[in-house]
Short mmCIF file of C-alpha atoms in Angstrom, two decimals:
data_model
loop_
_atom_site.label_atom_id
_atom_site.label_comp_id
_atom_site.label_asym_id
_atom_site.label_seq_id
_atom_site.Cartn_x
_atom_site.Cartn_y
_atom_site.Cartn_z
CA MET K 27 112.12 120.92 99.09
CA HIS K 28 108.94 121.54 97.56
CA SER K 29 106.10 119.77 100.08
CA GLY K 30 104.93 117.62 97.62
CA GLU K 31 108.85 116.01 96.65
CA VAL K 32 108.49 115.23 100.89
CA LEU K 33 105.86 112.76 100.21
CA VAL K 34 107.04 111.50 97.49
CA TRP K 35 109.61 110.47 98.66
CA VAL K 36 108.36 109.19 102.02
CA GLY K 37 105.63 107.47 100.66
CA GLY K 38 108.68 106.16 98.79
CA LEU K 39 109.81 104.97 101.48
CA PHE K 40 107.09 103.57 103.14
CA SER K 41 106.03 102.12 99.40
CA LEU K 42 110.05 99.99 98.91
CA LEU K 43 109.45 98.73 102.96
CA PHE K 44 106.09 96.68 102.25
CA ILE K 45 107.05 94.84 98.55
CA THR K 46 110.92 94.38 99.62
CA ALA K 47 108.57 92.49 103.26
CA LEU K 48 106.09 91.29 100.55
CA LEU K 49 108.24 89.67 98.07
CA LEU K 50 110.46 88.22 100.99
CA ARG K 51 107.64 86.81 103.11
CA PHE K 52 107.80 83.59 100.34
CA LEU K 53 111.55 82.98 100.81
CA ARG K 54 110.75 83.42 104.94
CA VAL K 55 113.22 85.82 105.59
CA PRO K 56 112.10 87.88 108.76
CA TYR K 57 110.48 91.54 108.34
CA ILE K 58 113.91 92.34 109.94
CA LEU K 59 116.59 91.41 107.47
CA SER K 60 113.68 92.99 104.66
CA PHE K 61 113.69 96.35 105.74
CA MET K 62 117.76 96.08 106.68
CA LEU K 63 117.79 94.81 102.25
CA ALA K 64 115.10 97.77 101.34
CA GLY K 65 118.25 100.12 102.93
CA PHE K 66 120.22 99.34 101.07
CA LEU K 67 118.51 99.89 97.72
CA GLY K 68 117.15 102.31 99.50
CA LYS K 69 120.78 103.83 98.24
CA GLU K 70 120.15 104.13 95.16
CA ILE K 71 117.05 105.64 95.28
CA PHE K 72 116.05 108.00 98.13
CA PRO K 73 117.82 111.48 98.57
CA GLU K 74 119.81 111.38 101.89
CA LYS K 75 117.17 113.65 103.45
CA VAL K 76 114.82 111.20 103.57
CA LEU K 77 115.36 109.94 106.99
CA ASP K 78 115.27 113.61 108.15
CA TRP K 79 111.91 113.31 107.21
CA VAL K 80 110.89 110.56 109.52
CA ALA K 81 112.64 111.05 112.04
CA LEU K 82 110.60 111.24 114.32
CA LEU K 83 110.03 107.81 113.93
CA GLU K 84 113.28 106.08 113.96
CA HIS K 85 114.07 108.44 117.42
CA SER K 86 111.23 106.95 119.08
CA ALA K 87 111.35 103.18 117.77
CA VAL K 88 114.06 102.12 120.85
CA VAL K 89 110.93 103.67 122.96
CA PHE K 90 108.27 101.99 121.25
CA LEU K 91 110.12 98.31 121.29
CA PHE K 92 110.49 98.62 125.12
CA PHE K 93 107.43 100.30 126.03
CA PHE K 94 105.32 96.92 124.29
CA ILE K 95 108.35 95.18 126.19
CA GLY K 96 107.33 96.80 129.38
CA LEU K 97 103.65 95.64 128.40
CA GLU K 98 103.73 91.62 129.20
CA TYR K 99 105.29 92.35 132.30
CA SER K 100 104.53 93.14 135.29
CA PHE K 101 106.57 94.00 139.28
CA GLU K 102 104.78 90.32 140.22
CA ARG K 103 105.75 88.54 137.65
CA LEU K 104 109.13 90.01 137.40
CA TRP K 105 110.31 88.18 140.78
CA LYS K 106 108.47 85.04 139.88
CA MET K 107 110.68 84.26 137.26
CA LYS K 108 112.64 81.79 139.41
CA SER K 109 112.98 78.79 137.08
CA ILE K 110 114.96 80.71 134.08
CA VAL K 111 117.35 82.43 136.29
CA LYS K 112 120.11 79.20 135.82
CA PRO K 113 119.59 79.04 132.12
CA GLY K 114 119.10 83.13 131.47
CA ILE K 115 122.40 83.39 133.63
CA VAL K 116 123.71 80.36 131.42
CA ASP K 117 123.06 82.07 128.74
CA PHE K 118 124.57 84.80 129.62
CA ALA K 119 128.00 84.47 130.42
CA LEU K 120 128.19 81.83 127.70
CA ASN K 121 127.70 83.98 125.18
CA PHE K 122 128.53 87.83 126.61
CA PHE K 123 131.86 87.06 127.66
CA PRO K 124 133.48 84.83 125.35
CA VAL K 125 132.96 87.34 121.94
CA PHE K 126 133.90 90.22 124.49
CA PHE K 127 137.66 88.99 125.73
CA LEU K 128 137.23 87.40 121.73
CA SER K 129 136.83 90.13 120.21
CA TYR K 130 138.84 92.79 122.00
CA LEU K 131 142.16 90.40 121.60
CA ILE K 132 141.57 90.99 118.49
CA THR K 133 141.33 94.91 119.08
CA LYS K 134 142.06 95.87 121.44
CA ASP K 135 139.25 97.82 121.78
CA LEU K 136 136.94 98.03 124.89
CA LEU K 137 134.47 99.87 124.34
CA PHE K 138 133.95 98.10 120.37
CA SER K 139 134.07 94.93 122.00
CA SER K 140 131.91 95.51 125.03
CA VAL K 141 129.20 97.41 122.45
CA VAL K 142 129.42 93.56 119.90
CA SER K 143 129.43 91.54 122.89
CA SER K 144 126.38 92.74 123.76
CA ALA K 145 124.99 93.36 120.08
CA LEU K 146 126.14 89.53 119.94
CA TYR K 147 124.04 88.39 123.39
CA PRO K 148 120.94 87.93 122.79
CA SER K 149 118.64 86.45 120.14
CA SER K 150 115.96 87.44 118.35
CA THR K 151 112.79 88.50 119.82
CA SER K 152 110.54 88.59 117.06
CA ILE K 153 112.60 85.62 114.61
CA VAL K 154 112.19 82.85 117.37
CA ALA K 155 108.87 83.39 118.18
CA LYS K 156 107.67 83.75 114.65
CA LEU K 157 109.51 80.66 113.72
CA LEU K 158 108.21 79.28 116.80
CA SER K 159 104.58 80.19 115.89
CA ASP K 160 104.57 79.43 111.79
CA TYR K 161 106.07 75.85 112.44
CA LYS K 162 104.04 74.56 115.30
CA ARG K 163 106.26 74.59 118.03
CA LEU K 164 104.57 76.31 120.84
CA VAL K 165 103.72 73.36 121.98
CA PHE K 166 107.03 71.73 122.35
CA PRO K 167 108.37 70.83 125.99
CA GLU K 168 111.46 73.08 124.80
CA ALA K 169 109.30 76.20 124.10
CA ASP K 170 108.53 77.64 127.51
CA LEU K 171 112.23 77.47 127.59
CA LEU K 172 112.75 79.68 125.22
CA ILE K 173 110.06 81.17 125.97
CA GLY K 174 111.58 82.82 129.35
CA ILE K 175 115.13 81.97 128.15
CA LEU K 176 114.01 85.38 125.57
CA ILE K 177 112.45 87.20 128.33
CA PHE K 178 114.99 87.21 130.42
CA GLU K 179 117.69 88.19 127.92
CA ASP K 180 114.91 91.33 126.87
CA LEU K 181 115.44 92.40 131.02
CA VAL K 182 119.16 91.85 130.52
CA SER K 183 119.13 94.59 127.76
CA VAL K 184 117.57 97.04 128.84
CA VAL K 185 119.81 97.24 131.89
CA LEU K 186 122.95 97.04 129.40
CA LEU K 187 121.62 99.41 126.99
CA SER K 188 121.67 101.66 130.08
CA LEU K 189 125.01 101.25 131.63
CA MET K 190 125.84 102.08 128.37
CA SER K 191 123.69 104.40 126.73
CA GLY K 192 124.88 106.74 129.82
CA GLY K 193 128.72 106.14 129.23
CA ILE K 194 129.29 106.07 125.05
CA GLY K 195 129.15 109.71 123.72
CA ASN K 196 131.01 111.13 126.72
CA GLY K 197 134.60 110.43 125.85
CA SER K 198 135.95 113.10 128.66
CA GLU K 199 134.52 111.83 131.52
CA ASP K 200 135.88 108.43 133.43
CA PRO K 201 135.25 104.95 131.69
CA THR K 202 134.46 103.51 135.96
CA PHE K 203 132.53 107.18 136.54
CA LEU K 204 129.96 106.91 134.49
CA LEU K 205 129.69 103.87 134.74
CA LEU K 206 128.85 103.95 138.58
CA ARG K 207 126.93 106.97 137.40
CA SER K 208 124.62 104.86 134.83
CA ILE K 209 124.29 101.69 138.03
CA VAL K 210 123.42 104.47 140.44
CA PHE K 211 120.30 105.96 137.79
CA LEU K 212 119.63 102.60 136.93
CA LEU K 213 118.71 101.43 140.28
CA LEU K 214 117.33 104.57 141.64
CA VAL K 215 114.23 104.57 138.68
CA PHE K 216 114.14 101.10 139.20
CA PHE K 217 112.90 101.60 142.84
CA LEU K 218 111.72 104.83 142.06
CA PHE K 219 109.22 103.06 139.48
CA TYR K 220 108.63 100.48 142.59
CA LEU K 221 106.80 102.98 144.97
CA LEU K 222 105.24 105.01 143.01
CA ARG K 223 103.59 101.61 141.43
CA ASN K 224 100.40 101.86 142.99
CA LEU K 225 99.65 105.34 142.26
CA SER K 226 100.46 104.76 138.74
CA TYR K 227 98.36 101.98 139.26
CA ARG K 228 95.78 104.25 139.77
CA ALA K 229 96.26 106.10 137.18
CA VAL K 230 95.34 103.69 135.17
CA ASN K 231 92.07 103.47 135.73
CA HIS K 232 91.41 106.83 135.76
CA ALA K 233 92.52 106.41 131.97
CA ASP K 234 90.72 103.57 131.55
CA ARG K 235 87.09 106.13 131.71
CA ILE K 236 88.66 107.56 128.44
CA SER K 237 90.17 104.60 127.10
CA GLN K 238 88.29 104.54 124.96
CA GLU K 239 88.02 107.76 123.50
CA PRO K 240 89.88 109.32 119.40
CA ILE K 241 92.22 111.13 121.73
CA PHE K 242 93.65 109.16 123.47
CA SER K 243 96.71 107.89 121.68
CA PHE K 244 97.58 111.49 121.48
CA MET K 245 97.66 111.72 126.00
CA ILE K 246 99.94 108.38 125.29
CA VAL K 247 101.99 108.80 122.72
CA GLY K 248 102.38 112.16 124.48
CA PHE K 249 103.82 111.24 128.22
CA LEU K 250 105.51 107.97 126.87
CA LEU K 251 107.61 110.57 124.60
CA LEU K 252 107.83 113.30 127.59
CA LEU K 253 108.66 110.97 130.21
CA CYS K 254 111.47 109.18 127.76
CA GLY K 255 112.61 112.21 126.57
CA ALA K 256 113.39 113.68 130.22
CA GLY K 257 115.10 110.30 130.76
CA GLU K 258 117.66 110.87 128.44
CA LEU K 259 118.37 115.02 129.22
CA LEU K 260 119.16 113.69 132.82
CA GLY K 261 121.14 111.15 131.83
CA ILE K 262 118.80 107.59 131.84
CA SER K 263 118.35 105.35 128.61
CA SER K 264 115.00 106.57 127.25
CA ALA K 265 114.84 102.21 126.68
CA LEU K 266 114.55 102.03 130.52
CA VAL K 267 111.96 104.16 130.82
CA ALA K 268 109.78 103.25 128.27
CA PHE K 269 110.65 99.65 129.51
CA MET K 270 109.33 100.33 133.35
CA LEU K 271 106.20 102.66 132.26
CA GLY K 272 105.38 99.86 130.36
CA VAL K 273 105.51 97.38 133.64
CA LEU K 274 103.23 100.52 135.10
CA VAL K 275 100.26 99.21 133.23
CA PRO K 276 98.19 96.58 134.40
CA GLU K 277 97.11 93.95 131.78
CA GLN K 278 93.87 93.61 133.36
CA SER K 279 93.14 97.47 132.64
CA ILE K 280 91.34 98.64 129.68
CA THR K 281 94.34 100.55 129.30
CA TYR K 282 96.31 97.98 128.45
CA LYS K 283 93.71 96.84 125.68
CA THR K 284 93.51 99.95 123.71
CA VAL K 285 97.59 100.59 123.97
CA GLU K 286 98.16 97.46 122.48
CA GLU K 287 94.93 97.88 119.94
CA LYS K 288 95.85 102.15 118.73
CA LEU K 289 99.60 102.11 118.77
CA SER K 290 101.22 98.41 117.47
CA ASP K 291 100.98 99.86 114.56
CA LEU K 292 103.04 102.99 115.28
CA LYS K 293 105.38 100.97 116.90
CA GLU K 294 105.55 98.06 113.73
CA LEU K 295 105.80 101.24 111.41
CA ALA K 296 108.93 102.87 113.43
CA LEU K 297 110.84 100.06 114.11
CA GLY K 298 110.71 99.41 110.23
CA VAL K 299 112.09 102.72 109.83
CA PHE K 300 114.46 101.99 112.30
CA PHE K 301 115.59 99.16 110.31
CA PHE K 302 115.91 100.43 107.36
CA GLY K 303 117.44 103.71 108.78
CA PHE K 304 120.33 101.53 110.33
CA THR K 305 121.45 100.03 106.53
CA TYR K 306 120.64 103.31 104.68
CA GLY K 307 122.59 105.08 107.05
CA SER K 308 125.66 102.38 107.23
CA SER K 309 128.37 101.34 105.10
CA LEU K 310 129.93 97.77 104.82
CA SER K 311 133.66 99.20 104.19
CA PHE K 312 135.14 98.12 107.13
CA GLU K 313 137.60 99.35 109.67
CA GLN K 314 138.86 96.50 111.23
CA ASP K 315 140.16 93.61 110.35
CA PHE K 316 138.71 90.65 108.77
CA LEU K 317 139.18 88.68 110.39
CA LEU K 318 136.79 89.39 113.38
CA LEU K 319 133.09 88.37 111.27
CA LEU K 320 135.30 85.18 110.48
CA ALA K 321 136.24 84.81 114.51
CA LEU K 322 132.93 86.21 116.12
CA LEU K 323 130.40 84.68 113.57
CA PRO K 324 130.90 80.84 113.93
CA LEU K 325 131.90 81.65 117.88
CA SER K 326 128.04 82.88 118.43
CA LEU K 327 126.53 80.13 117.01
CA ILE K 328 128.42 78.01 118.36
CA THR K 329 128.49 79.59 122.30
CA LYS K 330 124.66 80.36 121.89
CA ALA K 331 123.90 76.24 120.85
CA ILE K 332 126.23 75.24 123.63
CA SER K 333 124.40 77.49 126.61
CA THR K 334 120.14 76.79 125.05
CA TYR K 335 121.48 73.06 125.78
CA ILE K 336 123.26 73.78 129.12
CA GLY K 337 120.06 75.87 130.01
CA ALA K 338 117.67 73.06 128.40
CA ARG K 339 119.70 70.10 130.84
CA LEU K 340 119.45 72.14 133.85
CA TYR K 341 115.56 73.07 133.40
CA GLY K 342 114.93 69.52 133.64
CA LEU K 343 115.02 69.21 129.34
CA GLY K 344 116.12 65.44 128.08
CA LYS K 345 118.67 65.56 125.64
CA LYS K 346 116.54 64.79 122.26
CA ALA K 347 114.29 68.11 123.71
CA SER K 348 117.30 70.27 124.78
CA VAL K 349 119.41 69.67 120.96
CA ARG K 350 116.16 71.50 119.92
CA ALA K 351 116.36 74.24 121.43
CA SER K 352 119.91 74.77 120.66
CA LEU K 353 119.13 74.65 117.44
CA SER K 354 116.16 76.53 117.37
CA PHE K 355 117.66 79.62 118.90
CA LEU K 356 120.25 81.23 116.54
CA PRO K 357 118.74 84.12 115.04
CA ARG K 358 119.85 87.68 116.68
CA GLY K 359 117.30 90.15 115.36
CA GLU K 360 116.28 93.65 116.28
CA PHE K 361 118.58 93.93 119.67
CA SER K 362 121.77 93.62 118.06
CA LEU K 363 121.11 96.10 115.46
CA ILE K 364 119.75 98.51 118.63
CA PHE K 365 123.43 97.97 120.28
CA ALA K 366 125.13 98.56 117.60
CA SER K 367 123.08 101.62 116.71
CA LEU K 368 125.14 103.08 120.20
CA LEU K 369 128.54 103.09 117.77
CA PRO K 370 128.07 103.34 114.41
CA ILE K 371 131.40 101.73 113.81
CA THR K 372 130.10 98.68 115.28
CA GLN K 373 127.05 98.73 112.44
CA PRO K 374 128.83 97.23 109.25
CA PHE K 375 130.13 94.15 111.21
CA VAL K 376 126.21 93.29 113.94
CA PHE K 377 124.33 93.89 110.28
CA LEU K 378 126.18 90.60 108.76
CA VAL K 379 125.89 88.54 111.85
CA VAL K 380 122.24 89.48 112.74
CA PHE K 381 121.81 88.37 108.01
CA PHE K 382 124.47 85.12 108.28
CA SER K 383 123.06 84.26 111.76
CA SER K 384 119.45 85.12 111.65
CA ILE K 385 119.35 82.84 107.60
CA LEU K 386 121.28 79.90 109.34
CA GLY K 387 119.25 80.46 111.82
CA SER K 388 116.07 79.76 110.37
CA MET K 389 117.06 76.76 108.81
CA SER K 390 118.78 75.32 111.58
CA PHE K 391 115.15 76.02 113.94
CA VAL K 392 113.09 74.40 110.40
CA TYR K 393 115.90 70.90 110.20
CA ALA K 394 116.00 71.16 114.38
CA PRO K 395 113.43 68.26 114.88
CA LYS K 396 114.85 66.03 111.81
CA ILE K 397 118.51 66.35 113.72
CA ALA K 398 117.21 65.80 117.44
CA SER K 399 115.70 62.48 115.98
CA MET K 400 118.60 61.13 114.91
CA LEU K 401 119.06 60.47 119.76
CA LYS K 402 115.94 58.62 119.68
CA ASP K 403 117.79 54.94 119.85
CA ARG K 404 120.88 56.74 121.07
CA THR K 405 119.34 58.16 124.63
CA LYS K 406 116.69 57.83 126.70
CA PRO K 407 115.85 60.94 127.37
CA LYS K 408 114.27 62.05 130.47
CA GLY K 409 111.64 63.71 128.38
CA LEU K 410 110.64 64.49 125.39
#
């Protein structure tokens, strides 16, 4: 195909992403859903090879996402997350295991059930955080809890993704061996990065000297993709490597500020292409019984509401604030799609769950304060 045609189609793809997101923004539709809906429209517009022309962005989206998540942490901060551990464990237990057991009961497929339960476990960081900001709820007492659980879910998702990506696609090997190998690799990576943290801090100090140079972005993207690619070749999840590389960048460094300033747009561009490709390459013709969707969608919403309420009470919040929190934490999003990308057969199902949970969860978020206020006269909460 002529290079001019490639530019036209790729330009059309990015234009479609922009126009779809812009139009749906007025309906308060999250960008993630806008990009996925654009993928369905793209099926009727673009040639099949369009994703090949933006393959680098699609494949690097997870790397950039987890690298930026890692930037928000440090080894010291990870150790200090004590108050959120109990709510986080409750959140994981009540949202992972019920979905797994019900899915396995219906499908008798261990791998499918593992991916689906992992995909339906975490709430959407981007949707919940944006709703908290848009509706001025960051000052509410439950905001710290919700953000803390989102952080906990990020960390657990990194671990789950590392374990699962090491076992999927190697059907000729024993699953138990693959799981043990992934766990060993996971522990080795954490230990190695912890040992090298002081060396990396000195390296970042040297990098600070050239962080304002136009060529700095080449170095960061080059090392990031190189090390994550090498990790994949060794059987280590690129998401885990990217996350740990982000952790190694001190928040006070000039490199940290420069990376956020220069590469955040590249991350958003890559994620837009990733979510577009998710639906562009998927089909809504179910190979699994439709009963699964009817069973797991309400179950995932109910367990998330219950686990968040219990976590809020363990965190020390009153009943009113706990109800607000439980009704504000329902949307699934980016992590769900990343898990589903590991196993294509799960993609249509996960897309529908993300779609409906995002809509219902956003509506629930809006009305959560009004619903919680009905408890005002019936209870004597310990706090708002």
